[in-house]
CSV table of C-alpha atoms (C1' of nucleotides) in Angstrom, one decimal:
chain,number,residue,atom,x,y,z
A,1,UNK,CA,0.0,0.0,0.0
A,2,UNK,CA,1.5,3.3,-1.0
A,3,UNK,CA,1.1,6.5,1.0
A,4,UNK,CA,-1.5,7.7,-1.5
A,5,UNK,CA,-3.6,4.7,-0.7
A,6,UNK,CA,-3.4,5.1,3.0
A,7,UNK,CA,-6.6,4.5,4.9
A,8,UNK,CA,-6.2,7.6,7.1
A,9,UNK,CA,-6.8,10.7,4.9
A,10,UNK,CA,-4.2,13.4,4.9
A,11,UNK,CA,-5.5,16.6,6.6
A,12,UNK,CA,-6.6,19.0,3.9
A,13,UNK,CA,-5.6,22.1,5.7
A,14,UNK,CA,-2.6,24.0,4.4
A,15,UNK,CA,-2.5,21.8,1.3
A,16,UNK,CA,-0.8,22.7,-1.9
A,17,UNK,CA,-2.1,22.2,-5.5
A,18,UNK,CA,-5.3,22.6,-7.1
A,19,UNK,CA,-8.4,22.3,-5.0
A,20,UNK,CA,-10.6,19.4,-5.7
A,21,UNK,CA,-10.8,15.8,-5.0
A,22,UNK,CA,-8.0,13.8,-3.2
A,23,UNK,CA,-8.0,10.1,-3.3
A,24,UNK,CA,-10.1,9.9,-0.2
A,25,UNK,CA,-13.0,12.1,-1.3
A,26,UNK,CA,-13.0,10.6,-4.7
A,27,UNK,CA,-13.2,7.1,-3.3
A,28,UNK,CA,-16.2,8.0,-1.1
A,29,UNK,CA,-18.1,9.2,-4.1
A,30,UNK,CA,-17.1,6.2,-6.2
A,31,UNK,CA,-18.2,3.7,-3.5
A,32,UNK,CA,-21.6,5.6,-3.3
A,33,UNK,CA,-22.1,5.1,-7.0
A,34,UNK,CA,-20.9,1.5,-7.0
A,35,UNK,CA,-23.5,0.7,-4.3
A,36,UNK,CA,-26.3,2.4,-6.2
A,37,UNK,CA,-25.7,0.8,-9.6
A,38,UNK,CA,-23.5,-2.1,-8.8
A,39,UNK,CA,-19.8,-2.1,-9.5
A,40,UNK,CA,-19.9,-3.8,-12.9
A,41,UNK,CA,-22.8,-1.7,-14.1
A,42,UNK,CA,-21.0,1.5,-13.1
A,43,UNK,CA,-18.9,3.0,-16.0
A,44,UNK,CA,-16.1,5.4,-15.5
A,45,UNK,CA,-18.3,7.8,-17.3
A,46,UNK,CA,-21.0,7.5,-14.6
A,47,UNK,CA,-18.3,8.2,-12.0
A,48,UNK,CA,-16.9,11.2,-13.8
A,49,UNK,CA,-20.4,12.6,-14.2
A,50,UNK,CA,-21.2,12.3,-10.5
A,51,UNK,CA,-17.8,13.7,-9.6
A,52,UNK,CA,-18.2,16.6,-12.0
A,53,UNK,CA,-14.7,16.0,-13.5
A,54,UNK,CA,-13.6,14.6,-16.8
A,55,UNK,CA,-13.2,10.8,-17.1
A,56,UNK,CA,-9.6,11.2,-17.8
A,57,UNK,CA,-9.1,13.1,-14.6
A,58,UNK,CA,-10.1,10.0,-12.5
A,59,UNK,CA,-7.0,8.3,-14.0
A,60,UNK,CA,-4.9,11.0,-12.3
A,61,UNK,CA,-5.9,9.4,-8.9
A,62,UNK,CA,-6.2,5.8,-9.8
A,63,UNK,CA,-4.8,3.5,-12.5
A,64,UNK,CA,-8.1,1.7,-13.1
A,65,UNK,CA,-11.7,1.1,-12.0
A,66,UNK,CA,-10.5,-2.0,-10.2
A,67,UNK,CA,-8.1,-0.1,-8.0
A,68,UNK,CA,-11.0,1.9,-6.7
A,69,UNK,CA,-12.7,-1.4,-5.8
A,70,UNK,CA,-9.6,-2.7,-4.1
A,71,UNK,CA,-9.1,0.4,-2.0
A,72,UNK,CA,-12.7,0.4,-0.9
A,73,UNK,CA,-12.7,-3.3,0.0
A,74,UNK,CA,-9.5,-2.8,1.9
A,75,UNK,CA,-11.1,-0.2,4.1
A,76,UNK,CA,-14.0,-2.5,5.0
A,77,UNK,CA,-11.7,-5.4,5.7
A,78,UNK,CA,-9.2,-3.4,7.7
A,79,UNK,CA,-12.1,-2.3,9.9
A,80,UNK,CA,-13.6,-5.8,10.4
A,81,UNK,CA,-10.2,-7.3,11.1
A,82,UNK,CA,-9.6,-4.6,13.8
A,83,UNK,CA,-12.9,-5.5,15.4
A,84,UNK,CA,-12.1,-9.2,15.3
A,85,UNK,CA,-8.6,-8.5,16.8
A,86,UNK,CA,-10.4,-6.6,19.6
A,87,UNK,CA,-12.4,-9.6,20.4
A,88,UNK,CA,-9.4,-11.9,20.4
A,89,UNK,CA,-7.6,-9.7,22.9
A,90,UNK,CA,-10.3,-9.6,25.4
A,91,UNK,CA,-9.7,-11.8,28.4
A,92,UNK,CA,-13.3,-13.2,28.8
A,93,UNK,CA,-15.4,-16.2,27.9
A,94,UNK,CA,-16.2,-17.2,24.4
A,95,UNK,CA,-19.8,-15.9,24.6
A,96,UNK,CA,-18.6,-12.6,25.8
A,97,UNK,CA,-16.2,-12.4,23.0
A,98,UNK,CA,-19.0,-13.2,20.7
A,99,UNK,CA,-21.3,-10.6,22.1
A,100,UNK,CA,-18.5,-8.1,21.7
A,101,UNK,CA,-17.9,-9.2,18.2
A,102,UNK,CA,-21.6,-8.8,17.2
A,103,UNK,CA,-21.9,-5.5,19.0
A,104,UNK,CA,-18.8,-3.9,17.5
A,105,UNK,CA,-19.5,-5.4,14.0
A,106,UNK,CA,-22.8,-3.5,14.1
A,107,UNK,CA,-21.1,-0.4,15.2
A,108,UNK,CA,-18.5,-0.7,12.4
A,109,UNK,CA,-21.0,-1.5,9.8
A,110,UNK,CA,-23.1,1.6,10.7
A,111,UNK,CA,-19.9,3.8,10.8
A,112,UNK,CA,-18.5,2.6,7.5
A,113,UNK,CA,-21.7,1.4,5.8
A,114,UNK,CA,-20.8,2.2,2.2
A,115,UNK,CA,-17.5,0.3,2.3
A,116,UNK,CA,-19.0,-2.7,4.2
A,117,UNK,CA,-21.9,-2.7,1.8
A,118,UNK,CA,-19.6,-3.0,-1.3
A,119,UNK,CA,-17.7,-5.7,0.4
A,120,UNK,CA,-20.8,-7.7,1.1
A,121,UNK,CA,-21.8,-7.6,-2.5
A,122,UNK,CA,-18.5,-9.0,-3.9
A,123,UNK,CA,-19.0,-12.2,-5.7
A,124,UNK,CA,-15.4,-13.2,-6.6
A,125,UNK,CA,-15.5,-12.1,-10.3
A,126,UNK,CA,-11.9,-11.0,-10.3
A,127,UNK,CA,-8.6,-11.5,-8.4
A,128,UNK,CA,-9.3,-8.4,-6.4
A,129,UNK,CA,-12.7,-9.8,-5.4
A,130,UNK,CA,-11.4,-13.2,-4.7
A,131,UNK,CA,-8.7,-11.8,-2.4
A,132,UNK,CA,-11.4,-9.9,-0.5
A,133,UNK,CA,-13.5,-12.9,-0.1
A,134,UNK,CA,-10.5,-14.9,1.3
A,135,UNK,CA,-10.0,-12.2,4.0
A,136,UNK,CA,-13.7,-12.4,4.8
A,137,UNK,CA,-13.7,-16.1,5.2
A,138,UNK,CA,-10.9,-15.9,7.8
A,139,UNK,CA,-13.1,-13.7,9.9
A,140,UNK,CA,-16.1,-16.1,9.5
A,141,UNK,CA,-13.9,-19.0,10.7
A,142,UNK,CA,-13.0,-17.1,13.8
A,143,UNK,CA,-16.7,-16.3,14.6
A,144,UNK,CA,-17.6,-20.0,14.0
A,145,UNK,CA,-14.8,-21.1,16.4
A,146,UNK,CA,-16.2,-18.7,19.1
A,147,UNK,CA,-19.7,-20.2,18.7
A,148,UNK,CA,-18.2,-23.7,19.0
A,149,UNK,CA,-16.4,-22.8,22.2
A,150,UNK,CA,-19.4,-21.1,23.7
A,151,UNK,CA,-21.5,-24.1,23.0
A,152,UNK,CA,-18.9,-26.3,24.6
A,153,UNK,CA,-18.9,-24.0,27.6
A,154,UNK,CA,-22.6,-24.4,27.9
A,155,UNK,CA,-23.4,-20.8,27.2
A,156,UNK,CA,-25.1,-21.3,23.9
A,157,UNK,CA,-27.7,-23.8,23.0
A,158,UNK,CA,-26.2,-27.0,21.5
A,159,UNK,CA,-29.0,-28.0,19.3
A,160,UNK,CA,-27.9,-25.8,16.4
A,161,UNK,CA,-24.9,-26.4,14.2
A,162,UNK,CA,-22.1,-23.9,15.2
A,163,UNK,CA,-21.1,-23.1,11.6
A,164,UNK,CA,-24.7,-22.6,10.6
A,165,UNK,CA,-25.3,-20.5,13.7
A,166,UNK,CA,-22.4,-18.2,13.1
A,167,UNK,CA,-23.5,-17.7,9.5
A,168,UNK,CA,-27.1,-16.9,10.5
A,169,UNK,CA,-25.8,-14.4,13.2
A,170,UNK,CA,-23.7,-12.5,10.9
A,171,UNK,CA,-26.3,-12.9,8.1
A,172,UNK,CA,-28.6,-10.9,10.4
A,173,UNK,CA,-25.8,-8.4,11.3
A,174,UNK,CA,-24.8,-7.9,7.6
A,175,UNK,CA,-28.4,-7.4,6.5
A,176,UNK,CA,-28.2,-4.0,8.1
A,177,UNK,CA,-26.6,-2.6,5.1
A,178,UNK,CA,-29.7,-3.3,3.0
A,179,UNK,CA,-31.9,-0.7,4.8
A,180,UNK,CA,-30.1,1.4,7.3
A,181,UNK,CA,-29.4,4.9,6.1
A,182,UNK,CA,-26.3,6.7,7.1
A,183,UNK,CA,-28.5,9.8,7.4
A,184,UNK,CA,-31.0,8.5,10.0
A,185,UNK,CA,-28.7,8.2,13.0
A,186,UNK,CA,-31.6,8.0,15.3
A,187,UNK,CA,-31.4,4.1,15.2
A,188,UNK,CA,-27.7,4.1,15.3
A,189,UNK,CA,-27.4,4.4,19.0
A,190,UNK,CA,-29.9,1.7,19.8
A,191,UNK,CA,-29.2,-0.8,17.0
A,192,UNK,CA,-26.1,-2.6,18.3
A,193,UNK,CA,-28.0,-3.4,21.5
A,194,UNK,CA,-31.2,-4.4,19.6
A,195,UNK,CA,-29.3,-6.7,17.4
A,196,UNK,CA,-27.6,-8.4,20.3
A,197,UNK,CA,-30.8,-8.7,22.1
A,198,UNK,CA,-32.4,-10.5,19.1
A,199,UNK,CA,-29.5,-12.7,18.4
A,200,UNK,CA,-28.9,-13.9,22.0
A,201,UNK,CA,-32.2,-13.8,23.6
A,202,UNK,CA,-34.7,-14.1,20.7
A,203,UNK,CA,-38.0,-12.3,20.1
A,204,UNK,CA,-40.4,-14.4,22.1
A,205,UNK,CA,-41.7,-13.2,25.4
A,206,UNK,CA,-41.6,-15.8,28.2
A,207,UNK,CA,-41.6,-16.1,31.9
A,208,UNK,CA,-38.1,-15.9,33.3
A,209,UNK,CA,-36.9,-16.8,36.8
A,210,UNK,CA,-35.2,-14.2,38.9
B,1,UNK,CA,-48.1,-13.2,-19.3
B,2,UNK,CA,-48.2,-15.3,-22.4
B,3,UNK,CA,-48.3,-19.1,-22.3
B,4,UNK,CA,-44.6,-19.2,-23.2
B,5,UNK,CA,-43.8,-17.4,-20.0
B,6,UNK,CA,-45.9,-19.6,-17.7
B,7,UNK,CA,-44.3,-20.6,-14.4
B,8,UNK,CA,-45.3,-24.2,-14.9
B,9,UNK,CA,-43.1,-25.7,-17.6
B,10,UNK,CA,-45.0,-27.6,-20.3
B,11,UNK,CA,-44.4,-31.3,-20.3
B,12,UNK,CA,-41.7,-32.2,-22.8
B,13,UNK,CA,-43.2,-35.4,-23.9
B,14,UNK,CA,-44.9,-35.6,-27.2
B,15,UNK,CA,-43.5,-32.2,-28.2
B,16,UNK,CA,-42.7,-31.2,-31.8
B,17,UNK,CA,-39.8,-29.3,-33.1
B,18,UNK,CA,-36.1,-29.6,-32.6
B,19,UNK,CA,-34.8,-30.9,-29.2
B,20,UNK,CA,-32.8,-28.3,-27.1
B,21,UNK,CA,-33.7,-25.7,-24.6
B,22,UNK,CA,-37.2,-24.5,-23.9
B,23,UNK,CA,-37.7,-21.2,-22.1
B,24,UNK,CA,-37.7,-23.0,-18.8
B,25,UNK,CA,-34.4,-24.8,-19.0
B,26,UNK,CA,-32.8,-21.7,-20.6
B,27,UNK,CA,-34.1,-19.6,-17.8
B,28,UNK,CA,-32.5,-21.9,-15.2
B,29,UNK,CA,-29.1,-21.6,-16.8
B,30,UNK,CA,-29.4,-17.9,-17.2
B,31,UNK,CA,-30.2,-17.4,-13.6
B,32,UNK,CA,-27.3,-19.5,-12.6
B,33,UNK,CA,-25.0,-17.3,-14.6
B,34,UNK,CA,-26.6,-14.0,-13.4
B,35,UNK,CA,-26.0,-15.2,-9.8
B,36,UNK,CA,-22.4,-16.1,-10.5
B,37,UNK,CA,-21.4,-12.9,-12.3
B,38,UNK,CA,-24.1,-10.5,-11.5
B,39,UNK,CA,-26.9,-9.5,-13.9
B,40,UNK,CA,-25.2,-6.4,-15.3
B,41,UNK,CA,-21.8,-8.1,-15.6
B,42,UNK,CA,-23.3,-11.0,-17.6
B,43,UNK,CA,-23.2,-10.5,-21.4
B,44,UNK,CA,-25.5,-12.4,-23.8
B,45,UNK,CA,-22.2,-13.8,-25.0
B,46,UNK,CA,-21.5,-15.3,-21.6
B,47,UNK,CA,-24.9,-16.8,-21.6
B,48,UNK,CA,-24.6,-18.3,-25.1
B,49,UNK,CA,-21.3,-19.8,-24.1
B,50,UNK,CA,-22.7,-21.5,-21.1
B,51,UNK,CA,-25.7,-22.6,-23.0
B,52,UNK,CA,-23.6,-24.0,-25.8
B,53,UNK,CA,-25.7,-22.2,-28.4
B,54,UNK,CA,-25.2,-19.1,-30.5
B,55,UNK,CA,-25.9,-15.7,-29.0
B,56,UNK,CA,-28.6,-15.0,-31.5
B,57,UNK,CA,-30.4,-18.3,-30.6
B,58,UNK,CA,-31.2,-16.9,-27.2
B,59,UNK,CA,-33.3,-14.2,-28.9
B,60,UNK,CA,-35.5,-17.0,-30.3
B,61,UNK,CA,-36.7,-17.5,-26.8
B,62,UNK,CA,-36.7,-14.0,-25.2
B,63,UNK,CA,-36.8,-10.5,-26.7
B,64,UNK,CA,-34.1,-9.2,-24.5
B,65,UNK,CA,-31.8,-9.9,-21.6
B,66,UNK,CA,-34.2,-7.8,-19.4
B,67,UNK,CA,-37.0,-10.3,-20.1
B,68,UNK,CA,-34.9,-13.1,-18.7
B,69,UNK,CA,-34.5,-11.0,-15.6
B,70,UNK,CA,-38.2,-10.2,-15.4
B,71,UNK,CA,-39.2,-13.8,-15.8
B,72,UNK,CA,-36.8,-14.9,-13.1
B,73,UNK,CA,-37.9,-12.2,-10.6
B,74,UNK,CA,-41.5,-13.1,-11.2
B,75,UNK,CA,-40.9,-16.7,-10.2
B,76,UNK,CA,-39.3,-15.6,-6.9
B,77,UNK,CA,-42.1,-13.1,-6.2
B,78,UNK,CA,-44.9,-15.4,-7.1
B,79,UNK,CA,-43.5,-17.9,-4.6
B,80,UNK,CA,-43.1,-15.4,-1.8
B,81,UNK,CA,-46.5,-13.9,-2.3
B,82,UNK,CA,-48.0,-17.4,-2.2
B,83,UNK,CA,-46.2,-18.0,1.2
B,84,UNK,CA,-47.5,-14.6,2.4
B,85,UNK,CA,-51.0,-15.5,1.3
B,86,UNK,CA,-50.7,-18.8,3.2
B,87,UNK,CA,-49.9,-17.0,6.4
B,88,UNK,CA,-52.9,-14.5,5.8
B,89,UNK,CA,-55.3,-17.3,5.5
B,90,UNK,CA,-54.4,-19.1,8.7
B,91,UNK,CA,-56.8,-18.6,11.5
B,92,UNK,CA,-54.3,-18.2,14.3
B,93,UNK,CA,-52.6,-15.4,16.3
B,94,UNK,CA,-50.1,-13.0,14.9
B,95,UNK,CA,-47.0,-14.7,16.4
B,96,UNK,CA,-48.2,-18.1,14.9
B,97,UNK,CA,-48.7,-16.4,11.5
B,98,UNK,CA,-45.2,-15.0,11.8
B,99,UNK,CA,-43.7,-18.3,12.7
B,100,UNK,CA,-45.4,-19.8,9.7
B,101,UNK,CA,-44.2,-17.0,7.5
B,102,UNK,CA,-40.5,-17.4,8.6
B,103,UNK,CA,-40.6,-21.2,8.3
B,104,UNK,CA,-42.2,-21.3,5.0
B,105,UNK,CA,-40.0,-18.5,3.7
B,106,UNK,CA,-37.0,-20.6,4.5
B,107,UNK,CA,-38.5,-23.6,2.7
B,108,UNK,CA,-39.3,-21.5,-0.4
B,109,UNK,CA,-35.9,-19.9,-0.4
B,110,UNK,CA,-34.1,-23.3,-0.2
B,111,UNK,CA,-36.4,-24.7,-2.9
B,112,UNK,CA,-36.1,-21.9,-5.4
B,113,UNK,CA,-32.8,-20.5,-4.2
B,114,UNK,CA,-31.4,-19.3,-7.5
B,115,UNK,CA,-34.5,-17.2,-8.3
B,116,UNK,CA,-34.7,-15.7,-4.8
B,117,UNK,CA,-31.0,-15.0,-4.7
B,118,UNK,CA,-31.4,-13.0,-7.9
B,119,UNK,CA,-34.4,-11.1,-6.4
B,120,UNK,CA,-32.5,-10.2,-3.3
B,121,UNK,CA,-29.7,-8.7,-5.3
B,122,UNK,CA,-31.9,-6.3,-7.3
B,123,UNK,CA,-31.1,-2.7,-6.7
B,124,UNK,CA,-33.7,-0.9,-8.8
B,125,UNK,CA,-31.5,0.0,-11.8
B,126,UNK,CA,-34.3,-0.3,-14.3
B,127,UNK,CA,-38.1,-0.3,-14.5
B,128,UNK,CA,-38.1,-4.1,-14.3
B,129,UNK,CA,-36.0,-4.0,-11.1
B,130,UNK,CA,-38.1,-1.2,-9.6
B,131,UNK,CA,-41.3,-3.1,-10.2
B,132,UNK,CA,-39.8,-6.1,-8.4
B,133,UNK,CA,-38.7,-4.0,-5.5
B,134,UNK,CA,-42.3,-2.7,-5.1
B,135,UNK,CA,-43.7,-6.1,-4.9
B,136,UNK,CA,-41.0,-7.0,-2.3
B,137,UNK,CA,-41.9,-4.0,-0.2
B,138,UNK,CA,-45.5,-5.0,0.0
B,139,UNK,CA,-44.4,-8.4,1.5
B,140,UNK,CA,-42.1,-6.6,4.0
B,141,UNK,CA,-45.0,-4.3,5.1
B,142,UNK,CA,-47.2,-7.3,5.9
B,143,UNK,CA,-44.4,-8.9,8.0
B,144,UNK,CA,-43.9,-5.7,9.9
B,145,UNK,CA,-47.7,-5.5,10.6
B,146,UNK,CA,-47.5,-9.1,12.0
B,147,UNK,CA,-44.7,-8.1,14.3
B,148,UNK,CA,-46.6,-5.1,15.5
B,149,UNK,CA,-49.7,-7.2,16.2
B,150,UNK,CA,-47.7,-9.8,18.0
B,151,UNK,CA,-46.1,-7.2,20.2
B,152,UNK,CA,-49.5,-5.8,21.0
B,153,UNK,CA,-50.8,-9.2,21.9
B,154,UNK,CA,-47.8,-9.6,24.3
B,155,UNK,CA,-46.3,-12.5,22.5
B,156,UNK,CA,-43.2,-10.7,21.3
B,157,UNK,CA,-40.9,-8.4,23.3
B,158,UNK,CA,-41.9,-4.7,23.2
B,159,UNK,CA,-38.4,-3.2,23.6
B,160,UNK,CA,-37.6,-3.6,19.9
B,161,UNK,CA,-39.0,-1.5,17.2
B,162,UNK,CA,-41.4,-3.6,15.1
B,163,UNK,CA,-40.2,-2.4,11.7
B,164,UNK,CA,-36.6,-2.9,12.7
B,165,UNK,CA,-37.4,-6.3,14.1
B,166,UNK,CA,-39.2,-7.4,10.9
B,167,UNK,CA,-36.2,-6.3,8.8
B,168,UNK,CA,-33.7,-8.1,11.1
B,169,UNK,CA,-35.8,-11.3,11.0
B,170,UNK,CA,-35.9,-11.4,7.3
B,171,UNK,CA,-32.4,-10.2,7.0
B,172,UNK,CA,-31.4,-13.3,8.7
B,173,UNK,CA,-33.7,-15.5,6.6
B,174,UNK,CA,-32.6,-14.0,3.3
B,175,UNK,CA,-28.9,-14.3,4.3
B,176,UNK,CA,-29.4,-18.0,3.7
B,177,UNK,CA,-29.0,-17.4,-0.1
B,178,UNK,CA,-25.4,-16.4,0.5
B,179,UNK,CA,-24.1,-19.7,1.7
B,180,UNK,CA,-26.6,-22.5,1.3
B,181,UNK,CA,-25.8,-24.8,-1.6
B,182,UNK,CA,-28.7,-26.4,-3.5
B,183,UNK,CA,-26.6,-29.5,-3.6
B,184,UNK,CA,-26.2,-30.0,0.1
B,185,UNK,CA,-29.7,-30.9,1.0
B,186,UNK,CA,-28.4,-32.3,4.3
B,187,UNK,CA,-29.2,-29.0,6.1
B,188,UNK,CA,-32.4,-28.4,4.2
B,189,UNK,CA,-34.5,-30.5,6.4
B,190,UNK,CA,-33.3,-28.9,9.7
B,191,UNK,CA,-32.8,-25.4,8.6
B,192,UNK,CA,-36.4,-24.0,8.7
B,193,UNK,CA,-36.7,-25.2,12.3
B,194,UNK,CA,-33.2,-23.9,13.2
B,195,UNK,CA,-33.9,-20.5,11.9
B,196,UNK,CA,-37.2,-20.3,13.7
B,197,UNK,CA,-35.5,-21.4,16.9
B,198,UNK,CA,-32.8,-18.7,16.6
B,199,UNK,CA,-35.2,-15.9,15.7
B,200,UNK,CA,-37.9,-16.6,18.3
B,201,UNK,CA,-35.9,-18.1,21.2
B,202,UNK,CA,-32.4,-16.8,20.7
B,203,UNK,CA,-29.0,-18.4,21.1
B,204,UNK,CA,-28.4,-18.2,24.8
B,205,UNK,CA,-28.9,-21.0,27.2
B,206,UNK,CA,-30.8,-20.0,30.3
B,207,UNK,CA,-32.9,-21.5,33.1
B,208,UNK,CA,-36.5,-21.8,32.2
B,209,UNK,CA,-39.5,-22.4,34.4
B,210,UNK,CA,-41.5,-25.5,33.6
C,1,DC,C1',-45.0,-26.1,-41.0
C,2,DC,C1',-43.2,-25.9,-36.4
C,3,DT,C1',-39.3,-25.2,-33.1
C,4,DA,C1',-34.5,-24.4,-32.4
C,5,DC,C1',-30.6,-22.7,-34.0
C,6,DC,C1',-26.5,-20.5,-37.0
C,7,DG,C1',-23.4,-16.9,-39.3
C,8,DA,C1',-22.9,-12.4,-40.3
C,9,DT,C1',-23.5,-7.9,-39.2
C,10,DC,C1',-25.5,-3.5,-37.4
C,11,DG,C1',-25.5,0.7,-34.3
C,12,DG,C1',-23.8,1.8,-30.1
C,13,DT,C1',-20.9,2.2,-25.9
C,14,DA,C1',-17.4,0.6,-22.7
C,15,DG,C1',-12.7,1.3,-20.7
C,16,DG,C1',-8.5,3.5,-21.3
D,1,DC,C1',-10.2,9.5,-29.9
D,2,DC,C1',-9.1,4.4,-30.4
D,3,DT,C1',-10.1,-0.4,-29.8
D,4,DA,C1',-12.8,-3.9,-28.3
D,5,DC,C1',-16.9,-5.5,-27.4
D,6,DC,C1',-21.9,-5.2,-26.3
D,7,DG,C1',-27.0,-6.3,-27.3
D,8,DA,C1',-29.9,-6.9,-31.0
D,9,DT,C1',-31.4,-8.2,-35.6
D,10,DC,C1',-31.8,-10.6,-40.0
D,11,DG,C1',-31.8,-14.2,-43.6
D,12,DG,C1',-31.4,-18.6,-43.8
D,13,DT,C1',-31.1,-23.8,-42.3
D,14,DA,C1',-32.2,-28.3,-40.1
D,15,DG,C1',-34.5,-31.8,-37.2
D,16,DG,C1',-39.0,-33.6,-36.2
DNA sequence: CCTACCGATCGGTAGG
DNA sequence: CCTACCGATCGGTAGG
């Protein structure tokens, strides 16, 4: 990764050169359009139109359309890997790690929604997409191992297959990208807890001992 | 809908004409390829290659690529609407309707996975896609109304927003298309019950009164 | 005469 | 502005 492609944007104060897009702001717009029309259906002409610059000007920032995809997918994956690493480093039981993972995944997803959305739609059509899918699978495997450990510890029900359970859990979490709007931050505060509640305690009301 | 576009394939016995694809078998292959590469990324050349016939031969069956999409989306939506209608016609409480809806949605999804998968990836890029999204939304609204009724009846927990809850429920259900394989029917028997268990009773083990 | 298909070719548009 | 390729169309052919 070169410095131009760094995840952390350079401060735009006291900058030299022509005002306009830097890689970071250009990428944000590109990801927005990719999510609207789909990556493959988006032409460089579509992007230039939305950006308000010439098609050729985009090639000043990136070598190809695919590089835009790679940079966007890297952001989502870097974030998810950081969340997973956070869960790994906790000194608690497997269920607690899992609760942390679910909760923080929701937070990250809401925070970097466009990038995560793009990642979740990747189908492996190119080497860039295949590499992203591989990084995703490593995260899935860790989640599945946590479910397995939590079942063994007697904290999660044993009548469901651990791998299936892990997939369903994160299927629910990931489905957030389909309908949450970055604008309506009203939900944002409550959602991580609501998702945890649904996943771990279910929807049904029942009498509980106390 | 003309007879050529009927959902139920005509029996292929005692037919006239050259042997080969009929609309039904051609559609099945097309949907497979659409799901692999994405609808927009799939060219008519891709399809013809996979079908083993000339590109122009596809136009003997359908007027355009978009018609293939429309036919496929109609199948998924017809099935989902039938499932919803089934839930409507039950003479039971809202929770029971909802349980039925979740269970049968999983069954349908596993049964017609390729068509449902394609539907779930539609983004509204064309009139055909927009029409499909509208039909989907009507189904979502009914599910949300069931959640609302079930909360009012005291059968579902009241601390979660009904619309959010409905979306999360079907987010989980719909995520099945991402990893279930039509081949591995081993899960297929258990999955509808497992999904219901997770959604309504959650993952956590706890002491229950009896 | 029907269905299923082929080769050749077009107007248009994509990425670069 | 170039090259490559797209979706679509047409005249014609062959099995049943």
